[in-house]
Amino acid sequence: MRRRGLPLNFLLLGPLSVRLNAREVHVSAPRQRVVMAALLLNANRVISVDRITEYVWDGAPPPSAAATVRTYVMRLRQSLGEHASARILTRAPGYLLELGEHESDLGQFTAHRRRAAELAERGDLEGSSAELADALALWREEPLADIPSRTLRDVEGRYLQELRLQTMELRFDAELALLRHAEMVPELVRLVRKHPLREALVGKLMLALFRSGRQSEALDLYRRTRVLLVEQLGAEPSADLREVHRHILSAHDRPRTPDPLERPAAAPEAAVAPAPTAARERSCWPDPAQLPSVPLPLSARSDALARLRQFLTTGTMPAGMVATAVVTGRGGVGKSALALHAAHAVRGSSIHGQLYADLGGAARPLTARTVLPRFLADLGVPRNEIPEEESERESLYRSLTAGRRLLVVLDNASSTAQVRPLIPGSGGSRLLVTSRRRLADLEGARTLLLGPLDEAGSLELLGSVVGPARVGVEPRAARTVVTVCAGLPLAIRIAGTRLLERPHWSIGHLARRLTEAPRLLDELCAGDFGVRPCLDAEVAGLRRTAPAGIDPAEVFAALGAAGACSVSSGKVAVMFGCSEAQAEEALDSLVEANLLGAPAGGRYRLDALLGAYARERVQAVAVRQPDPPYMRAG
C-alpha cells in the first residue's frame, strides 16, 4: 500500500539522492543507483527487466542479469525502509515506482512548466515567466552525473538537458515579450557561447541585442553563426533565424526600454513582427478565438512551418483578394497539426480574432450554409438577425470581415465549393485551408504539399509518444516500426499508442507484429483511430476517368494483386489491354487521390501502407468483377 503524507523527495536534476523523513538516504552501490535512476525516470510506468539490464550493463548484460536485477531491487527496498520501499511494485514484465508529482524535483519541474503554459495561454506573461524561473531553479549541476551507465546518460541525460534548454527558451520568450531584453543579454551570451549552433538561442540573443540598441552586435552574431553553420553542418541558417535577421535589417525604430510601471502590450507571437502603425480601434464586435490546441511541434516540420508562417504574416495580395494558403497531402500526414501550429504562431498578427471550422472532408462535408450562421454569430450577429437567404449570409459575412485582420482556418476541406463562400472580405485577413485535394481552382492560393516524415522525424514523433528513452533502448526496432508506417504521422502515433496501452510489449515485439501481420492495417488501429478509414476515404473520392478509360480503383487493386511496389504506365496498359494514355490517366487519378506516389523516372510508387491496402482491395474488386482483365493478363 502506498502511504500518503510520507516525507519523501527524490532528486534527479543533479546527482541522484533521496530525502526521507528529513534525512538523506544514500544509495552507495553504483549499479543499484542505475536501477533507482531507471525507476525514477519512468515513474508510474512499468519498466521491463530487459530494459533495466540494458542500462545497468550498457547493452551487454550477462546471462544472470535478470536475477541480479531482482537482487538490486530487493536491496533498494531495504535501503529505503518499509514505507518508502512499498512504492516499488513488481509489475510484469518488470517494476513500477509509484511517485506523486511533488515527490521528485523532476515532477515539480514538470508541474511548473504546465502552470507556466496555462498562465501564458491566459496572457499572464509575468506569472508564466516566474513559474519557468521556479522550474529552472530546481536544477543542480549535471543530471545523472553520478550514474555509472553510459546508455542511461545518453538516452535520459540528453533528454533532460534538452528539456532544460527548451524551458530556458520559453522563459526567454516570455521575458522578451515583457521587453526585458537588456536583462536577458548576459544570460543569453553565456548560453550561446556554450551552444553556438542552437539557432533558437542565437535568434533570441540577436533580438535582445537589437532591442538594447546594439544592432551591429546582433548582425555580427548572425554573420558568425552563419559561418559556423556552413562550416560545421554544411547548412544555411533556418528560416526563423533569417527572419530575425531580416527584421533587424529592415527596422527603422529601435524599441525603447519601457518604464518599469508600464504594462507591455506585446504578445509572444508578435515578438519578431513589427508592431502595427496605429493603435487598434475598439469595436462593439467580439473577437473570436477558436483555434484548437495542438501537440508540441516536430523539428522535422520546422521548415514547412516557417514557410507557412512567413506567408501568413508577410504575404501581400492585389486589391480585392485575400492571402490564402492551402496545406495539402494524404490523410494522416499531419496537415491539420501543421496548419494549427502556424495559426497559433501568427495569432498576434490577427488582432481581430481567429475563426475555425472543421469542414468534415469528403466523408461528411459541411457546406457553407451550415458554417456561415455560426461564423456570423461568432462575429456578433444575433441569431435571429442572420438572413435566411444564403447569398445574403455571404454578403453579410464579407461586410463584417472587410477591413479587419482576421485569421480564418478551414480544416478538412474537400472542394473549393466549400471554401469560396467562407473567404473573408478584402483587407488584412488571412485564410488557411487544409485539404487532401490540391484545390488548384482556388484563385490566388499558395499551396504547400506536405509529405511523409523522414526517418529522423518519424523517430522523433515516436519518441514524443512513448518517450525518447524507450526509443533509444531499441533503435533498430524503432526504425523498423517507422519504416513500416511509411513516415505517416497518423500511423506512427497509432503504433506509439499501442505501445503505451501495452507496457509489457517491447518495440521489437510491435515491429515483429507489423512485419509479419497478414493484414498490416489491422495492426494499425487504436480505439476510434485507424489508417484504413483514411485510405477508404481516398478511394471513395477517386475521380472516375473518361467513359472510354479504365477504372482507377481497378488499377489500384491490380497493383495489390501483383504485389507491386512500383509500376509504369506501359505495364498497366499491358495489364488492362488499353492505351498507355488511358493507363496514365488512371494512374494520375490515383496520385491525385494520394493512393500512389508522384511518378519519378516514369514509375509510380506504393509505400508499405499503400501496398498493404492495395492487396486488401483485390477482394473488394473481385466481388464486383470475378474475372478482372488484369488477372487474365497475368
XYZ file of C-alpha atoms in Angstrom:
634
model
C 0.000 0.000 0.000
C 1.193 3.480 -0.793
C 1.409 5.668 2.326
C 0.336 9.234 1.684
C 1.965 12.099 3.504
C 5.322 10.366 3.913
C 8.111 12.993 3.615
C 9.875 11.669 0.533
C 11.768 13.510 -2.181
C 13.874 12.089 -4.992
C 16.372 14.495 -6.523
C 17.226 13.787 -10.160
C 18.121 17.173 -11.636
C 21.706 16.791 -10.450
C 23.464 13.955 -8.595
C 20.898 11.350 -7.550
C 19.829 11.481 -3.903
C 16.850 10.531 -1.737
C 15.500 12.546 1.176
C 13.323 10.541 3.517
C 11.856 11.756 6.835
C 14.203 14.787 6.863
C 17.250 12.538 6.448
C 19.207 11.795 3.301
C 19.389 8.181 2.168
C 22.442 7.438 0.053
C 22.363 4.544 -2.402
C 26.063 3.728 -2.487
C 26.243 0.703 -4.803
C 26.775 2.039 -8.376
C 24.532 -0.468 -10.150
C 21.753 -0.009 -7.607
C 21.894 3.725 -8.387
C 21.395 2.861 -12.075
C 18.323 0.782 -11.187
C 16.949 3.582 -8.983
C 17.503 6.198 -11.697
C 15.767 3.980 -14.282
C 12.752 3.550 -11.985
C 12.586 7.275 -11.219
C 12.814 8.355 -14.843
C 9.924 6.029 -15.635
C 7.880 6.853 -12.524
C 4.327 5.488 -12.551
C 5.116 3.393 -15.641
C 6.260 -0.200 -15.817
C 9.880 -0.539 -16.898
C 10.849 -4.009 -18.045
C 13.683 -6.008 -16.527
C 15.195 -6.269 -20.017
C 15.447 -2.503 -20.315
C 16.897 -2.161 -16.814
C 19.587 -4.697 -17.722
C 20.412 -2.644 -20.853
C 21.036 0.351 -18.615
C 22.933 -1.489 -15.856
C 25.328 -3.330 -18.161
C 25.398 -0.802 -21.046
C 23.856 -3.154 -23.572
C 25.965 -6.228 -22.728
C 24.146 -7.978 -19.842
C 25.431 -11.328 -18.501
C 23.207 -14.456 -18.588
C 22.294 -13.935 -14.920
C 21.267 -10.292 -15.432
C 17.545 -10.721 -14.674
C 18.194 -12.470 -11.360
C 20.815 -9.882 -10.410
C 18.359 -7.023 -11.119
C 15.841 -8.657 -8.762
C 18.564 -8.678 -6.086
C 19.318 -4.999 -6.709
C 15.629 -4.109 -6.360
C 15.414 -6.065 -3.095
C 18.407 -4.128 -1.714
C 16.915 -0.829 -2.830
C 13.765 -1.629 -0.900
C 15.872 -2.386 2.150
C 17.761 0.927 1.790
C 14.570 2.983 1.514
C 12.845 1.435 4.524
C 9.463 -0.181 4.933
C 7.135 2.687 3.912
C 9.125 4.139 1.015
C 10.056 0.708 -0.345
C 6.348 -0.090 -0.730
C 6.387 2.377 -3.631
C 8.450 -0.096 -5.748
C 5.896 -2.532 -7.136
C 6.512 -5.705 -9.097
C 4.552 -5.491 -12.327
C 5.114 -7.786 -15.325
C 7.432 -7.582 -17.184
C 9.392 -5.542 -14.628
C 8.830 -2.940 -11.928
C 6.900 0.263 -11.318
C 7.766 3.090 -8.914
C 4.722 4.953 -7.585
C 5.540 8.621 -7.187
C 3.471 11.758 -6.700
C 4.141 14.820 -8.823
C 5.702 16.765 -5.942
C 7.805 13.879 -4.638
C 10.655 14.431 -7.077
C 12.331 17.550 -8.363
C 11.630 16.333 -11.918
C 7.917 16.072 -11.113
C 7.926 19.573 -9.592
C 9.781 20.838 -12.661
C 7.079 19.399 -14.933
C 4.321 20.922 -12.779
C 5.921 24.382 -13.004
C 6.144 24.056 -16.797
C 2.490 23.068 -17.022
C 1.358 26.032 -14.898
C 3.568 28.326 -16.979
C 1.831 27.155 -20.161
C -1.606 27.704 -18.607
C -0.687 31.229 -17.484
C 0.774 32.093 -20.895
C -2.417 30.894 -22.558
C -4.376 33.312 -20.330
C -1.998 36.137 -21.229
C -0.253 36.294 -17.828
C 3.350 36.502 -19.067
C 4.640 37.707 -15.688
C 3.247 34.655 -13.933
C 4.391 32.330 -16.717
C 7.958 33.636 -16.564
C 8.008 33.275 -12.771
C 6.842 29.639 -12.997
C 9.540 28.877 -15.551
C 12.172 30.501 -13.323
C 10.981 28.340 -10.413
C 11.261 25.262 -12.628
C 14.831 26.095 -13.641
C 15.817 26.813 -10.033
C 15.359 23.101 -9.271
C 18.376 22.130 -11.362
C 21.648 21.262 -9.582
C 24.766 20.620 -11.635
C 24.533 17.982 -14.381
C 21.711 15.428 -14.103
C 22.704 11.771 -13.718
C 26.366 12.753 -13.351
C 26.902 10.066 -10.688
C 25.049 7.307 -12.550
C 27.602 4.819 -13.970
C 25.651 3.972 -17.123
C 26.655 5.402 -20.463
C 23.417 4.149 -22.040
C 21.212 5.779 -19.413
C 23.096 9.079 -19.610
C 22.960 9.078 -23.412
C 19.243 8.353 -23.520
C 17.791 10.078 -20.459
C 20.543 12.595 -19.679
C 20.351 14.150 -23.130
C 16.582 14.255 -22.868
C 16.764 16.091 -19.545
C 19.328 18.579 -20.870
C 17.152 19.264 -23.894
C 14.144 19.756 -21.621
C 16.114 22.292 -19.604
C 17.188 24.224 -22.704
C 13.639 24.295 -24.055
C 12.401 25.629 -20.723
C 15.043 28.354 -20.758
C 13.980 29.293 -24.280
C 10.350 29.540 -23.171
C 11.379 31.835 -20.322
C 13.437 34.000 -22.693
C 10.390 34.293 -24.974
C 8.260 35.494 -22.070
C 10.908 37.954 -20.863
C 11.451 39.356 -24.362
C 7.695 39.773 -24.779
C 7.796 41.733 -21.497
C 10.523 43.941 -23.082
C 13.188 42.912 -20.560
C 15.700 42.496 -23.355
C 18.657 44.214 -21.634
C 18.365 41.956 -18.565
C 18.407 38.853 -20.773
C 21.571 39.666 -22.725
C 24.219 38.365 -20.231
C 22.500 35.012 -19.709
C 21.871 34.586 -23.419
C 25.505 35.420 -24.237
C 26.686 32.687 -21.849
C 24.315 30.110 -23.315
C 25.083 30.942 -26.944
C 28.801 30.522 -26.226
C 28.013 27.070 -24.845
C 25.560 26.182 -27.670
C 26.728 28.241 -30.682
C 24.741 26.177 -33.211
C 21.419 26.318 -31.355
C 19.660 28.744 -33.655
C 16.697 29.396 -31.353
C 19.050 30.808 -28.698
C 21.027 32.778 -31.285
C 17.821 34.371 -32.579
C 16.742 35.414 -29.086
C 20.153 36.932 -28.356
C 20.078 38.811 -31.669
C 16.665 40.217 -30.787
C 17.743 41.153 -27.248
C 20.872 42.910 -28.538
C 18.910 44.773 -31.192
C 16.280 45.921 -28.728
C 19.039 47.080 -26.402
C 20.399 49.395 -29.102
C 23.209 47.018 -30.108
C 22.221 46.397 -33.709
C 25.766 45.979 -35.057
C 26.498 43.263 -32.464
C 23.270 41.456 -33.395
C 24.195 41.483 -37.095
C 27.754 40.371 -36.341
C 26.409 37.465 -34.285
C 24.284 36.391 -37.259
C 27.301 36.543 -39.579
C 29.447 34.430 -37.212
C 26.647 31.898 -36.696
C 26.103 31.541 -40.428
C 29.811 30.848 -40.973
C 29.734 28.186 -38.224
C 26.630 26.506 -39.662
C 28.079 26.364 -43.168
C 31.495 25.144 -41.999
C 30.333 22.548 -39.480
C 26.948 21.417 -40.848
C 27.025 22.497 -44.475
C 23.692 24.270 -43.961
C 22.416 27.831 -44.165
C 20.598 29.394 -41.166
C 16.991 28.303 -40.649
C 14.063 30.315 -41.964
C 13.268 31.562 -38.438
C 16.799 32.890 -37.891
C 16.835 34.505 -41.334
C 13.538 36.195 -40.465
C 15.027 37.699 -37.286
C 17.991 38.921 -39.356
C 15.692 40.423 -41.997
C 13.636 42.191 -39.333
C 16.736 43.737 -37.746
C 17.981 44.928 -41.143
C 14.643 46.459 -42.135
C 13.625 48.052 -38.804
C 13.997 51.824 -38.567
C 12.980 52.427 -34.962
C 14.716 50.582 -32.158
C 12.293 49.541 -29.411
C 12.795 51.552 -26.262
C 13.057 50.064 -22.796
C 9.730 50.782 -21.069
C 9.257 52.446 -17.749
C 9.005 49.764 -15.035
C 5.434 50.846 -14.292
C 4.304 50.418 -17.887
C 2.473 47.271 -18.817
C 3.900 45.764 -22.014
C 1.400 45.007 -24.720
C 3.488 42.712 -26.912
C 2.468 39.078 -27.200
C 4.999 36.261 -27.609
C 3.808 35.528 -31.134
C 4.469 39.116 -32.176
C 7.950 39.359 -30.666
C 9.656 39.478 -34.053
C 6.926 41.003 -36.196
C 6.778 44.823 -36.497
C 4.003 46.373 -34.444
C 1.013 47.926 -36.240
C 1.477 51.610 -37.041
C -1.776 52.650 -35.447
C -3.463 51.552 -32.266
C -6.338 49.214 -32.750
C -9.763 50.795 -32.683
C -12.151 49.365 -30.144
C -15.212 47.752 -31.682
C -18.524 46.522 -30.459
C -17.950 43.270 -32.335
C -16.439 40.354 -30.362
C -13.009 38.953 -31.215
C -13.381 35.172 -31.661
C -10.507 32.931 -30.544
C -11.427 29.462 -31.784
C -8.114 27.731 -32.554
C -7.955 24.204 -31.094
C -4.860 23.186 -29.137
C -2.152 21.063 -30.767
C 0.694 18.818 -29.537
C 4.275 20.024 -29.498
C 5.650 20.789 -32.985
C 8.174 18.476 -34.643
C 11.565 19.805 -35.671
C 11.141 17.793 -38.889
C 8.302 20.155 -39.839
C 10.147 23.361 -38.884
C 10.914 24.403 -42.487
C 7.324 23.873 -43.635
C 6.067 25.713 -40.552
C 8.422 28.632 -41.210
C 7.258 28.931 -44.840
C 3.633 28.898 -43.789
C 4.194 31.454 -41.032
C 6.093 33.756 -43.375
C 3.323 33.739 -45.957
C 0.619 34.324 -43.361
C 2.460 37.265 -41.807
C 4.092 38.908 -44.835
C 2.105 37.704 -47.856
C 0.502 40.521 -49.841
C -2.239 40.210 -52.433
C -3.702 42.517 -55.083
C -6.643 44.670 -54.020
C -9.819 42.644 -53.619
C -8.051 39.342 -52.848
C -7.289 37.621 -49.543
C -3.933 35.971 -48.825
C -4.767 32.253 -48.855
C -2.621 29.225 -48.010
C -3.632 25.613 -48.680
C -1.867 22.757 -46.880
C -2.453 19.579 -48.834
C -1.380 15.935 -48.597
C -2.656 12.442 -47.928
C -4.850 11.614 -44.949
C -2.952 11.287 -41.678
C 0.137 13.180 -42.888
C -0.268 15.974 -40.305
C -1.879 18.772 -42.327
C -4.173 19.918 -39.538
C -1.415 19.884 -36.918
C 0.921 21.960 -39.112
C -1.802 24.446 -40.009
C -2.816 24.912 -36.376
C 0.789 25.366 -35.262
C 1.157 28.098 -37.881
C -2.168 29.648 -36.871
C -1.138 29.802 -33.204
C 2.263 31.220 -34.181
C 0.730 34.151 -36.106
C -2.152 34.712 -33.711
C -0.676 38.027 -32.607
C -0.986 39.467 -36.125
C -4.697 38.571 -36.443
C -5.737 41.261 -33.976
C -9.464 40.907 -34.644
C -9.568 37.197 -33.841
C -9.479 33.714 -35.336
C -12.347 31.704 -36.803
C -12.070 27.919 -37.142
C -14.256 25.245 -38.754
C -13.735 21.564 -39.482
C -15.406 21.076 -42.879
C -15.556 17.303 -42.424
C -13.646 16.092 -45.501
C -15.264 14.097 -48.287
C -16.960 11.623 -45.923
C -19.161 14.153 -44.082
C -18.718 17.528 -45.787
C -20.173 20.634 -44.190
C -21.489 23.245 -46.587
C -21.194 26.983 -46.156
C -24.934 27.013 -45.434
C -24.120 25.157 -42.185
C -20.919 27.017 -41.273
C -21.834 30.619 -42.122
C -24.548 31.048 -39.450
C -22.048 30.001 -36.762
C -19.364 32.336 -38.102
C -21.844 35.237 -38.192
C -22.964 34.521 -34.623
C -19.320 34.333 -33.520
C -18.767 37.745 -35.102
C -21.582 39.209 -33.016
C -24.684 38.920 -35.205
C -27.744 37.925 -33.106
C -29.023 34.569 -34.346
C -32.499 35.943 -35.018
C -30.946 38.550 -37.354
C -28.960 36.091 -39.509
C -30.505 36.142 -43.028
C -32.244 33.043 -44.357
C -31.043 33.508 -47.911
C -27.594 32.009 -48.482
C -26.456 34.843 -50.752
C -27.426 37.394 -48.092
C -25.448 35.486 -45.446
C -22.367 35.541 -47.670
C -22.753 39.289 -48.286
C -23.116 39.991 -44.559
C -20.092 37.830 -43.780
C -17.935 39.687 -46.316
C -19.142 43.026 -44.973
C -18.328 42.124 -41.368
C -14.848 40.832 -42.230
C -13.837 43.501 -44.762
C -11.132 45.822 -43.480
C -10.452 43.640 -40.438
C -7.433 41.464 -39.623
C -8.888 38.022 -39.013
C -7.374 34.589 -39.450
C -9.871 32.058 -40.844
C -8.845 28.388 -40.609
C -10.867 25.855 -42.620
C -9.803 22.295 -41.822
C -10.526 19.194 -43.932
C -11.986 20.910 -46.975
C -12.967 18.504 -49.764
C -13.658 21.032 -52.529
C -13.241 24.653 -53.498
C -17.052 24.994 -53.461
C -16.969 24.521 -49.680
C -14.308 27.196 -49.246
C -15.340 30.050 -51.560
C -18.342 31.332 -49.547
C -16.161 31.398 -46.392
C -13.393 33.589 -47.816
C -13.359 36.775 -45.673
C -13.862 40.204 -47.164
C -10.880 42.002 -48.698
C -8.452 43.704 -46.361
C -5.873 42.342 -43.941
C -7.438 38.967 -43.220
C -5.762 35.628 -43.936
C -7.294 32.297 -44.965
C -5.645 28.967 -44.101
C -7.131 25.770 -45.583
C -6.217 22.091 -45.223
C -7.377 19.540 -47.776
C -6.462 16.173 -49.239
C -7.077 17.739 -52.642
C -4.864 20.362 -54.239
C -7.773 22.844 -54.663
C -5.968 24.143 -57.731
C -9.055 26.150 -58.736
C -8.933 28.289 -55.569
C -7.768 31.576 -57.047
C -4.565 33.110 -55.679
C -3.928 30.340 -53.142
C -0.381 29.432 -52.123
C -0.146 25.614 -51.883
C 2.105 23.684 -49.508
C 2.299 19.955 -50.261
C 3.072 18.059 -47.054
C 4.797 14.720 -47.488
C 5.559 11.879 -45.062
C 8.204 12.336 -42.381
C 11.758 11.200 -42.964
C 13.301 8.617 -40.640
C 14.638 11.193 -38.150
C 11.290 12.979 -37.955
C 9.438 9.669 -37.631
C 11.662 8.564 -34.737
C 11.197 11.970 -33.094
C 7.424 11.576 -33.305
C 7.513 8.011 -31.954
C 9.721 9.232 -29.097
C 7.284 12.035 -28.299
C 4.553 9.400 -27.821
C 6.349 6.602 -25.956
C 9.286 8.587 -24.546
C 12.749 9.140 -26.070
C 14.280 6.675 -23.598
C 12.178 3.793 -24.879
C 13.153 4.546 -28.473
C 16.800 4.946 -27.505
C 16.932 1.482 -25.945
C 15.612 -0.254 -29.095
C 16.785 1.933 -32.000
C 16.762 -0.821 -34.636
C 13.245 -1.972 -33.774
C 12.050 1.645 -33.681
C 13.417 2.181 -37.189
C 11.571 -0.914 -38.377
C 8.288 0.391 -36.922
C 8.565 3.821 -38.553
C 9.635 2.253 -41.870
C 6.508 0.084 -41.938
C 4.481 3.198 -41.016
C 5.943 4.854 -44.141
C 6.563 8.147 -42.353
C 2.808 8.727 -41.911
C 2.311 10.585 -38.601
C -1.129 9.017 -38.016
C 0.304 5.501 -38.343
C 3.268 6.344 -36.101
C 1.007 7.829 -33.420
C -1.198 4.729 -33.516
C 1.857 2.478 -33.188
C 3.041 4.561 -30.224
C -0.406 4.457 -28.640
C -0.451 0.667 -28.869
C 2.898 0.554 -27.062
C 1.563 2.847 -24.338
C -1.552 0.703 -23.929
C 0.615 -2.421 -23.625
C 3.634 -1.516 -21.481
C 4.674 -5.187 -21.445
C 5.306 -5.006 -25.208
C 8.788 -4.118 -26.375
C 9.180 -2.049 -29.544
C 10.735 -5.149 -31.081
C 7.570 -7.114 -30.374
C 5.462 -4.476 -32.149
C 7.927 -4.409 -35.054
C 7.539 -8.177 -35.486
C 3.744 -7.915 -35.398
C 3.801 -5.213 -38.072
C 6.209 -7.007 -40.388
C 4.587 -10.434 -40.009
C 0.903 -9.419 -39.940
C -1.187 -10.961 -42.757
C -3.243 -7.728 -42.784
C -0.983 -4.863 -41.745
C -3.775 -2.306 -41.377
C -5.457 -4.470 -38.710
C -2.423 -3.755 -36.526
C -2.532 -0.013 -37.159
C -5.689 0.868 -35.310
C -6.233 2.059 -31.742
C -9.680 2.860 -30.403
C -11.519 5.026 -32.945
C -8.355 5.777 -34.912
C -7.039 3.747 -37.806
C -5.136 4.091 -41.054
C -7.690 2.095 -43.071
C -10.549 4.670 -42.752
C -8.228 7.357 -44.156
C -7.450 5.199 -47.175
C -11.118 4.234 -47.576
C -11.917 7.950 -47.806
C -9.282 8.380 -50.523
C -10.820 5.548 -52.578
C -14.325 6.987 -52.071
C -13.151 10.287 -53.512
C -11.460 8.773 -56.573
C -12.126 10.688 -59.791
C -13.506 8.403 -62.483
C -11.690 8.708 -65.805
C -13.316 9.374 -69.165
C -16.069 6.915 -70.229
C -13.675 5.047 -72.524
C -10.986 4.896 -69.841
C -10.226 2.341 -67.132
C -11.319 2.496 -63.510
C -8.525 3.820 -61.205
C -9.890 1.661 -58.345
C -9.382 -1.451 -60.505
C -5.845 -0.311 -61.353
C -5.114 0.106 -57.659
C -6.436 -3.394 -56.935
C -4.358 -4.756 -59.821
C -1.215 -3.377 -58.193
C -2.211 -5.174 -54.993
C -2.816 -8.458 -56.848
C 0.600 -8.176 -58.473
C 2.288 -7.278 -55.162
C 3.903 -4.351 -56.949
C 5.715 -1.581 -55.102
C 6.102 0.447 -58.310
C 4.624 0.397 -61.804
C 4.866 2.194 -65.142
C 2.009 3.337 -67.368
C 3.223 0.899 -70.033
C 2.878 -2.063 -67.671
C -0.682 -1.022 -66.707
C -1.556 -0.668 -70.392
C -0.494 -4.287 -70.952
C -2.391 -5.495 -67.865
C -5.665 -3.863 -68.957
C -5.291 -4.053 -72.730
C -5.682 -0.280 -73.084
C -3.619 2.573 -74.484
C -0.737 3.973 -72.485
C -2.524 7.352 -72.378
C -5.562 5.736 -70.724
C -3.316 3.946 -68.239
C -1.520 7.176 -67.411
C -4.830 8.975 -66.839
C -5.916 6.313 -64.330
C -2.544 6.383 -62.565
C -2.675 10.183 -62.326
C -6.123 9.883 -60.730
C -4.565 7.632 -58.074
C -1.802 10.193 -57.488
C -4.416 12.933 -57.134
C -6.232 10.766 -54.555
C -2.976 10.191 -52.640
C -3.096 6.439 -53.375
C 0.140 6.485 -55.388
C 3.334 8.472 -55.132
C 4.023 11.019 -57.875
C 5.940 9.457 -60.792
C 9.726 9.525 -60.664
C 11.713 8.169 -63.565
C 8.472 7.095 -65.234
C 7.397 4.868 -62.327
C 4.580 5.333 -59.821
C 5.348 4.006 -56.327
C 3.425 2.497 -53.393
C 4.839 2.648 -49.865
C 4.310 -0.166 -47.331
C 0.903 1.116 -46.173
C -0.449 1.709 -49.680
C 0.826 -1.696 -50.791
C -0.929 -3.419 -47.880
C -4.149 -1.550 -48.624
C -3.946 -2.351 -52.342
C -3.750 -6.049 -51.505
C -6.913 -5.696 -49.409
C -8.721 -4.015 -52.303
C -8.225 -7.059 -54.538
C -11.054 -8.854 -52.737
C -13.380 -5.827 -52.900
C -12.957 -5.576 -56.684
C -13.224 -9.355 -57.143
C -16.703 -9.319 -55.573
C -17.919 -6.866 -58.210
C -15.933 -8.380 -61.079
C -14.987 -12.048 -60.546
C -12.733 -12.212 -63.633
C -10.992 -8.829 -63.962
C -8.912 -8.200 -67.117
C -5.640 -7.743 -65.235
C -5.963 -11.275 -63.796
C -6.409 -12.703 -67.298
C -3.387 -10.735 -68.496
C -1.229 -12.146 -65.677
